[in-house]
Amino acid sequence: MNDQLIIFDTTLRDGEQSPGASMTRDEKLRIARQLERMRVDVIEAGFAAASNGDFDAVKAIAETIKESTVCSLARANENDIRRAGEAITPAASGRIHTFIATSPIHMEKKLRMSPDQVVAQAVKAIGWAREYTDDIEFSAEDAGRSELDFLCRIFEAVIKAGAKTINVPDTVGYNVPGQFADTIGKLIARVPGADKVVWSVHCHNDLGLAVANSLAAVQAGARQIECTVNGLGERAGNASLEEVVMAVRTRRDIFPCDTRIDTTQIVPASKLVSGITGFPVQPNKAIVGANAFAHESGIHQDGVLKHRETYEIMRAEDVGWGANKLVMGKHSGRNAFRSRLLELGVVIESEAHLNQAFARFKELADKKHEVFDEDLQALISDEAVTPELEHYRLISSSFRSETGETPSAALTLSMGDQETRAEATGSGPVDAAFKAIETVAKSGTQLLLYSVNAITTGTDAQGEVTVRLARDGKIVNGQGADTDIIVASAKAYLNALNKLHGKFEKLNPQV
Ligand code: KIV
Ligand code: ZN
């Protein structure tokens, strides 16, 4: 349909390639469910050949998601394509997205292949992919720096071979809107069979132009945009889903198409992705930043009070602001708890896990009378480590911080099936807690990030802490939430150590 703009979300693949944004299978599943709820058309669930962990995550998403197409990325080689094909086989609707570089610099210096070899490899790749699905997308990596004649040649060949979506990535974020639109317009006009496929764009944000380039391409005829929640992605990120969707929705007078997105799910998706990856959203970020709808100046406030549209082009509630409903309190029962989690897209697989999460909910409801959706999401993030992968666990803690005294922490931890006590002093209680954990874990990690955010408002709010640790080139994020931010910090540190403890190797598809 020419008036539908397909939203292809790659938060779980390109987004996950941001250093420090790697996610566990369960975290990916939670995000995938939220993307489905938001009515994203295609979810790029990962790069199945990258590691066994990635394969399992793509497969689990393919088994779970019913309303969106589930896609795996694959380089244009037989092994990658077969892994992708196997991973998406359970999907109600599955896609293979295969790519090969087409710019002179990539072909010569990276692939060391001639243009003829690249075309031949791309055609073979479509042939392997067709053994698994008819829904095949082909990307010309670094199309933004490729020669137009060569792009026309390779696209014609892959369309003949059976590709149904042709993606034009600006891999290094080099293009500018007028010129990118011109390229897309020329490709659609010149490539034989162009009218039989969907034209797609995938823009990186190195010059801050990813959204502008994507929208310019839509005006030139593209009907699929590849984007990520909060603009997450390699380096400066990808085109941000929320900005693309709201631009098209708000300026229907300019764009000849619209998306299927339920925009009220945008802010919950943004919070979920930010919480899981530990990448905060800047307050002045369009649509999902905390200040995106805040009017500070008196003139603006006066105008908005008299007539909202004087200064507002969108309504905060239409993108999901103000939706943090009061869900439950300490009298809520286990069934209500389970159903609310299901509404939030959280499926707890075992009864034991549900009981554990419910006990923690009761503890929280005792400390904090109003429990919001965000509190539940954080509680689940805390619980989300699969029990068998949970090597370290905080049993109890005590911290001392007094004027004129050196702060100290004493923790009881379980490590595997052993219980152990850890004590240390530090420059503050958080520093002391981390040092105490290290006296027993001896992890040899480097702390890259420590951040605390209040999940909701009020001084009884839970603090959500993100800790990013690195070891041997592997970077992980740990989260912890508690009304006591020192406890939240210790939990976040242990959560990160648990993720480092579970071994998985990962490839970056562009390397
Ligand atoms: O940026 C890029 O070129 C990509 C491709 C694999 C589509 O992410
Ligand atoms: Zn990319």
PDB file of N, CA and C and ligand atoms in Angstrom, residues 13-14 202 204 238 510, ligand 2:
ATOM      1  N   ARG A  13      18.792  -4.745  17.360  1.00  0.00           N
ATOM      2  CA  ARG A  13      19.971  -5.152  16.568  1.00  0.00           C
ATOM      3  C   ARG A  13      20.955  -3.983  16.447  1.00  0.00           C
ATOM      4  N   ASP A  14      20.608  -2.955  15.678  1.00  0.00           N
ATOM      5  CA  ASP A  14      21.568  -1.842  15.541  1.00  0.00           C
ATOM      6  C   ASP A  14      21.666  -1.110  16.882  1.00  0.00           C
ATOM      7  N   HIS A 202      17.787   3.609   5.949  1.00  0.00           N
ATOM      8  CA  HIS A 202      18.374   3.264   7.255  1.00  0.00           C
ATOM      9  C   HIS A 202      19.466   4.314   7.481  1.00  0.00           C
ATOM     10  N   HIS A 204      22.047   6.749   9.716  1.00  0.00           N
ATOM     11  CA  HIS A 204      22.782   6.959  10.968  1.00  0.00           C
ATOM     12  C   HIS A 204      22.929   8.451  11.207  1.00  0.00           C
ATOM     13  N   ASN A 238      20.846   5.790  15.401  1.00  0.00           N
ATOM     14  CA  ASN A 238      20.028   5.676  14.191  1.00  0.00           C
ATOM     15  C   ASN A 238      18.931   6.741  14.237  1.00  0.00           C
ATOM     16  N   GLN A 510      28.882  -5.489  11.101  1.00  0.00           N
ATOM     17  CA  GLN A 510      29.623  -4.670  10.142  1.00  0.00           C
ATOM     18  C   GLN A 510      31.114  -5.000  10.122  1.00  0.00           C
TER      19      GLN A 510
HETATM   20 ZN    ZN B   2      23.098   0.600  10.855  1.00  0.00          ZN
END
